Short mmCIF file of C-alpha atoms in Angstrom, two decimals:
data_model
loop_
_atom_site.label_atom_id
_atom_site.label_comp_id
_atom_site.label_asym_id
_atom_site.label_seq_id
_atom_site.Cartn_x
_atom_site.Cartn_y
_atom_site.Cartn_z
CA MET A 1 -7.77 -16.87 -17.32
CA ASP A 2 -8.11 -20.50 -18.03
CA SER A 3 -6.17 -22.34 -15.05
CA MET A 4 -5.57 -25.14 -17.29
CA ASN A 5 -3.30 -22.90 -19.65
CA ASN A 6 0.69 -23.36 -19.06
CA HIS A 7 1.12 -19.80 -18.22
CA LEU A 8 4.94 -20.29 -17.73
CA ASN A 9 5.02 -20.81 -21.34
CA PHE A 10 4.46 -17.23 -21.82
CA LEU A 11 7.13 -16.13 -19.55
CA ASN A 12 9.68 -14.13 -21.58
CA HIS A 13 13.24 -14.21 -20.98
CA GLY A 14 15.50 -11.15 -22.08
CA GLY A 15 17.24 -7.92 -21.00
CA MET A 16 15.66 -4.87 -19.29
CA LEU A 17 16.23 -2.92 -22.48
CA GLU A 18 14.34 -5.34 -24.59
CA GLU A 19 11.29 -5.24 -22.08
CA GLN A 20 11.27 -1.39 -22.03
CA GLN A 21 11.11 -1.51 -25.86
CA VAL A 22 8.11 -3.98 -25.74
CA ILE A 23 6.41 -1.86 -23.11
CA SER A 24 6.79 1.60 -25.40
CA GLU A 25 5.95 -0.22 -28.51
CA VAL A 26 2.70 -1.60 -26.76
CA LEU A 27 1.67 1.74 -25.72
CA SER A 28 2.44 3.64 -28.72
CA GLN A 29 0.56 1.47 -30.76
CA GLY A 30 -2.44 1.57 -28.41
CA VAL A 31 -3.81 -0.56 -25.99
CA ASP A 32 -7.00 -2.10 -27.30
CA ARG A 33 -7.62 -4.92 -24.98
CA PRO A 34 -6.41 -5.79 -21.35
CA GLN A 35 -3.18 -7.81 -21.57
CA ILE A 36 -0.35 -8.92 -19.31
CA LEU A 37 3.20 -9.06 -20.19
CA LEU A 38 5.55 -11.58 -17.94
CA TRP A 39 9.20 -10.96 -17.75
CA GLN A 40 12.23 -12.48 -16.05
CA TYR A 41 15.55 -10.77 -16.74
CA GLU A 42 18.24 -12.88 -17.87
CA ASN A 43 21.11 -10.58 -16.66
CA PRO A 44 21.53 -7.84 -14.00
CA ALA A 45 20.94 -4.33 -14.59
CA VAL A 46 20.45 -1.02 -13.02
CA ILE A 47 17.31 0.53 -14.07
CA MET A 48 16.61 4.25 -13.06
CA GLY A 49 13.41 6.14 -13.01
CA ARG A 50 12.29 8.69 -15.78
CA SER A 51 13.49 11.65 -13.76
CA GLN A 52 16.68 9.95 -12.80
CA ARG A 53 19.55 10.85 -15.16
CA PRO A 54 22.84 8.86 -14.38
CA ASP A 55 26.05 10.97 -14.27
CA ASP A 56 29.38 10.07 -15.40
CA SER A 57 30.66 8.52 -12.32
CA GLN A 58 27.68 6.46 -11.89
CA ILE A 59 27.96 5.07 -15.58
CA GLN A 60 31.83 4.45 -14.92
CA ARG A 61 30.81 2.58 -11.76
CA ALA A 62 28.24 0.57 -13.38
CA GLN A 63 30.69 -0.38 -16.01
CA GLN A 64 33.30 -1.42 -13.29
CA GLU A 65 30.33 -3.82 -12.10
CA GLY A 66 29.85 -4.95 -15.56
CA LEU A 67 26.26 -3.50 -15.59
CA PRO A 68 24.15 -1.67 -17.99
CA ILE A 69 22.19 1.30 -16.88
CA VAL A 70 18.65 1.33 -18.39
CA ARG A 71 16.02 4.33 -17.90
CA ARG A 72 12.44 3.25 -17.82
CA GLY A 73 9.41 5.08 -18.90
CA SER A 74 7.90 5.39 -15.55
CA GLY A 75 9.03 7.43 -12.43
CA GLY A 76 10.28 6.20 -9.15
CA GLY A 77 13.89 5.56 -8.11
CA ALA A 78 16.57 3.10 -9.11
CA VAL A 79 16.23 -0.70 -9.03
CA LEU A 80 18.85 -3.38 -9.38
CA ALA A 81 16.92 -6.03 -11.51
CA GLY A 82 17.86 -9.49 -12.33
CA PRO A 83 17.18 -13.24 -12.60
CA TRP A 84 15.78 -12.90 -8.92
CA MET A 85 12.91 -10.74 -10.03
CA LEU A 86 9.64 -11.43 -11.69
CA SER A 87 8.40 -8.36 -13.96
CA VAL A 88 4.68 -8.09 -14.72
CA THR A 89 3.19 -5.33 -16.77
CA ALA A 90 -0.51 -5.17 -17.03
CA PHE A 91 -1.77 -3.19 -20.12
CA ILE A 92 -5.12 -1.68 -19.97
CA PRO A 93 -7.23 0.44 -22.17
CA THR A 94 -7.99 4.05 -21.02
CA ASP A 95 -11.84 3.30 -21.78
CA HIS A 96 -11.77 -0.11 -19.65
CA PRO A 97 -13.35 0.16 -16.19
CA VAL A 98 -10.03 -0.59 -14.72
CA GLY A 99 -8.26 2.03 -16.72
CA GLN A 100 -10.48 4.70 -15.70
CA LEU A 101 -9.76 4.14 -11.89
CA ASP A 102 -7.57 7.13 -10.47
CA ILE A 103 -4.04 6.28 -9.39
CA ILE A 104 -5.03 5.23 -5.94
CA LYS A 105 -7.66 2.82 -6.73
CA ILE A 106 -5.99 1.42 -9.80
CA PHE A 107 -2.99 0.27 -7.55
CA GLY A 108 -5.37 -0.69 -4.79
CA TRP A 109 -7.05 -3.33 -7.46
CA LEU A 110 -3.83 -4.62 -8.49
CA GLU A 111 -2.48 -4.98 -4.80
CA GLN A 112 -5.51 -7.14 -4.04
CA ILE A 113 -4.83 -9.42 -6.95
CA TRP A 114 -1.26 -9.83 -5.76
CA ILE A 115 -2.03 -10.61 -2.57
CA LYS A 116 -4.45 -13.55 -3.08
CA ALA A 117 -1.94 -14.78 -5.85
CA LEU A 118 0.98 -14.89 -3.26
CA GLU A 119 -0.90 -16.16 -0.49
CA GLN A 120 -2.29 -19.04 -2.62
CA SER A 121 1.21 -19.75 -3.21
CA GLY A 122 2.28 -19.93 0.44
CA VAL A 123 3.78 -16.51 0.63
CA SER A 124 2.41 -14.57 3.57
CA CYS A 125 1.85 -10.81 2.71
CA LYS A 126 -0.39 -7.80 3.12
CA GLY A 127 -1.20 -4.47 1.63
CA VAL A 128 0.22 -0.97 2.93
CA ASP A 129 -1.56 1.78 4.63
CA LYS A 130 -0.71 5.33 5.11
CA ASN A 131 1.36 4.49 8.43
CA LEU A 132 3.47 1.96 6.55
CA ILE A 133 3.97 4.40 4.01
CA ASP A 134 4.97 7.31 6.02
CA ARG A 135 7.24 5.22 8.31
CA SER A 136 8.86 4.00 5.15
CA LYS A 137 9.55 7.41 3.88
CA ASP A 138 11.02 8.61 6.99
CA ILE A 139 13.41 5.42 7.22
CA ALA A 140 14.59 6.03 3.62
CA LYS A 141 15.45 9.74 4.47
CA ARG A 142 17.32 8.92 7.77
CA HIS A 143 19.37 6.45 5.67
CA ASP A 144 19.66 8.76 2.73
CA VAL A 145 18.44 5.86 0.21
CA GLU A 146 15.44 7.92 -1.09
CA TRP A 147 17.14 7.30 -4.41
CA ALA A 148 16.35 3.64 -4.20
CA CYS A 149 12.91 2.59 -5.50
CA TYR A 150 12.77 -0.20 -3.10
CA ALA A 151 13.74 2.04 0.07
CA SER A 152 10.21 3.26 0.66
CA LEU A 153 6.69 2.45 0.07
CA SER A 154 3.47 3.65 -1.95
CA HIS A 155 0.04 2.98 -2.48
CA GLY A 156 -0.76 -0.51 -3.84
CA GLU A 157 2.47 -2.10 -3.17
CA VAL A 158 2.81 -5.53 -1.29
CA VAL A 159 4.75 -6.13 1.66
CA SER A 160 5.67 -9.00 4.22
CA ILE A 161 3.52 -9.23 7.56
CA ASP A 162 6.14 -7.42 9.14
CA GLY A 163 5.97 -4.67 6.68
CA ARG A 164 9.14 -5.39 4.33
CA LYS A 165 8.58 -4.61 0.50
CA LEU A 166 8.05 -7.41 -1.79
CA VAL A 167 6.25 -6.02 -4.75
CA GLY A 168 6.87 -2.63 -6.14
CA LEU A 169 4.35 -0.73 -8.61
CA ALA A 170 4.91 2.06 -11.03
CA GLN A 171 2.50 3.46 -13.72
CA ILE A 172 2.81 4.76 -17.03
CA ARG A 173 -0.42 6.41 -18.34
CA LYS A 174 -0.81 7.57 -21.84
CA ARG A 175 -3.87 8.62 -24.18
CA GLN A 176 -3.34 5.16 -25.74
CA GLY A 177 -3.48 3.10 -22.73
CA VAL A 178 -2.22 2.39 -19.26
CA ALA A 179 0.89 0.28 -18.10
CA LEU A 180 0.96 -1.01 -14.51
CA VAL A 181 4.64 -2.15 -13.92
CA CYS A 182 5.05 -4.42 -11.14
CA GLY A 183 8.52 -5.89 -9.68
CA LEU A 184 8.32 -9.17 -7.43
CA HIS A 185 11.53 -10.26 -5.67
CA LEU A 186 11.44 -13.78 -5.96
CA SER A 187 14.99 -14.30 -4.19
CA HIS A 188 17.66 -12.20 -2.65
CA CYS A 189 19.03 -9.16 -4.35
CA ASP A 190 22.57 -8.01 -3.50
CA TRP A 191 21.80 -4.27 -2.33
CA ARG A 192 25.59 -3.57 -2.03
CA VAL A 193 25.89 -3.75 -5.83
CA LEU A 194 23.06 -1.12 -6.29
CA CYS A 195 24.34 1.06 -3.63
CA ARG A 196 28.01 0.99 -5.21
CA VAL A 197 26.55 2.05 -8.53
CA VAL A 198 24.14 4.66 -7.64
CA SER A 199 25.37 6.43 -4.51
CA ASP A 200 29.09 5.05 -4.10
CA ASN A 201 28.30 4.06 -0.62
CA GLN A 202 28.03 0.34 0.01
CA ASP A 203 27.26 0.85 3.79
CA GLN A 204 23.77 1.90 2.76
CA ALA A 205 22.95 -1.66 1.66
CA ALA A 206 22.25 -2.79 5.01
CA ALA A 207 19.26 -0.37 5.31
CA LEU A 208 17.66 -1.48 2.04
CA GLU A 209 18.33 -5.15 3.02
CA SER A 210 16.26 -4.52 6.29
CA LEU A 211 13.26 -2.97 4.27
CA ASN A 212 12.75 -5.66 1.96
CA ALA A 213 12.03 -9.16 1.64
CA ASP A 214 11.53 -11.90 -1.27
CA VAL A 215 9.35 -15.05 -1.91
CA GLU A 216 12.36 -17.45 -1.01
CA GLN A 217 12.61 -15.98 2.44
CA LEU A 218 8.81 -15.70 3.22
CA SER A 219 7.75 -19.33 1.97
CA GLY A 220 10.88 -21.40 2.67
CA ALA A 221 10.58 -22.80 -0.94
CA SER A 222 12.63 -22.06 -3.80
CA ALA A 223 11.74 -19.59 -6.39
CA ARG A 224 11.87 -21.84 -9.19
CA GLU A 225 9.40 -24.25 -7.25
CA LEU A 226 6.96 -21.39 -6.61
CA LEU A 227 7.12 -19.32 -9.97
CA PRO A 228 4.63 -21.34 -11.84
CA ASP A 229 2.19 -21.26 -9.06
CA ILE A 230 2.44 -17.62 -8.73
CA ILE A 231 2.02 -16.87 -12.47
CA ASP A 232 -0.97 -19.25 -12.55
CA HIS A 233 -2.33 -17.51 -9.50
CA LEU A 234 -2.06 -14.36 -10.69
CA MET A 235 -3.61 -14.88 -13.84
CA GLU A 236 -6.57 -16.74 -12.22
CA ASN A 237 -7.36 -13.60 -10.06
CA LEU A 238 -7.30 -11.19 -12.82
CA PRO A 239 -10.47 -10.40 -14.53
CA ASP A 240 -11.59 -12.80 -17.31
CA ASP A 241 -10.87 -10.34 -20.39
CA PHE A 242 -7.19 -10.05 -19.44
CA GLU A 243 -4.98 -11.96 -21.94
CA LEU A 244 -1.46 -12.90 -22.07
CA LEU A 245 0.97 -11.03 -24.40
CA GLN A 246 2.02 -13.26 -27.16
CA ASN A 247 4.45 -13.19 -30.15
CA ILE A 248 7.31 -11.31 -28.45
CA GLU A 249 10.24 -11.25 -30.73
CA THR A 250 12.55 -11.34 -27.85
CA ASN A 251 10.70 -14.81 -26.59
CA ARG A 252 13.24 -17.54 -25.81
CA ALA A 253 12.54 -21.02 -24.19
CA PRO A 254 13.56 -20.73 -20.43
#
């Protein structure tokens, strides 16, 4: 991508349901070229994985918190998404060299791009290995928070130097194309809210807090200040044939 472009102009602001609709539409129409969708959520919501089905009590607790519950097209656990998170979706044709990589290699490819972009933006981070992944799963099980997406690590994700999760990844693979969905915590997430809605156990929030990091915490700078740099460096480190997805109907000025 041309580093002279103002990539921040392509940052979409909207709700989680709108984002999920865009992702579904792009995949259903068929991915004919590599594209990137940048999204920042205007309002908080709980996003649950494809295999998670919210029950009546969870829906009621979400309503009490004033939050919608949205189910996404990818697997994984529950997420509390909101303005503190940058969502990036990479759409890749299945016949593209990257699209033909297996799940471990394609996540590793994206992991290295994220690490370079974040380090260039002043955010110290690293990738994960099997020991970190296994340790995170043990901790999540011990604290009974396996239902949360950011409770444990998987291949291709990015963590702080001390091993706390920073970028979460998920994949949707269709015959029409591949979508790699990334969530970067820009600033602090109130894990108590997620726990109150999903598990009805606010005490679990301390475990999630200890397992996660954010850009502001790791850099000492504000997310607002760093966001343009992070987006620019992310696009600069992607292959030249990746384009920013344009003409999103939900696009509104930041």
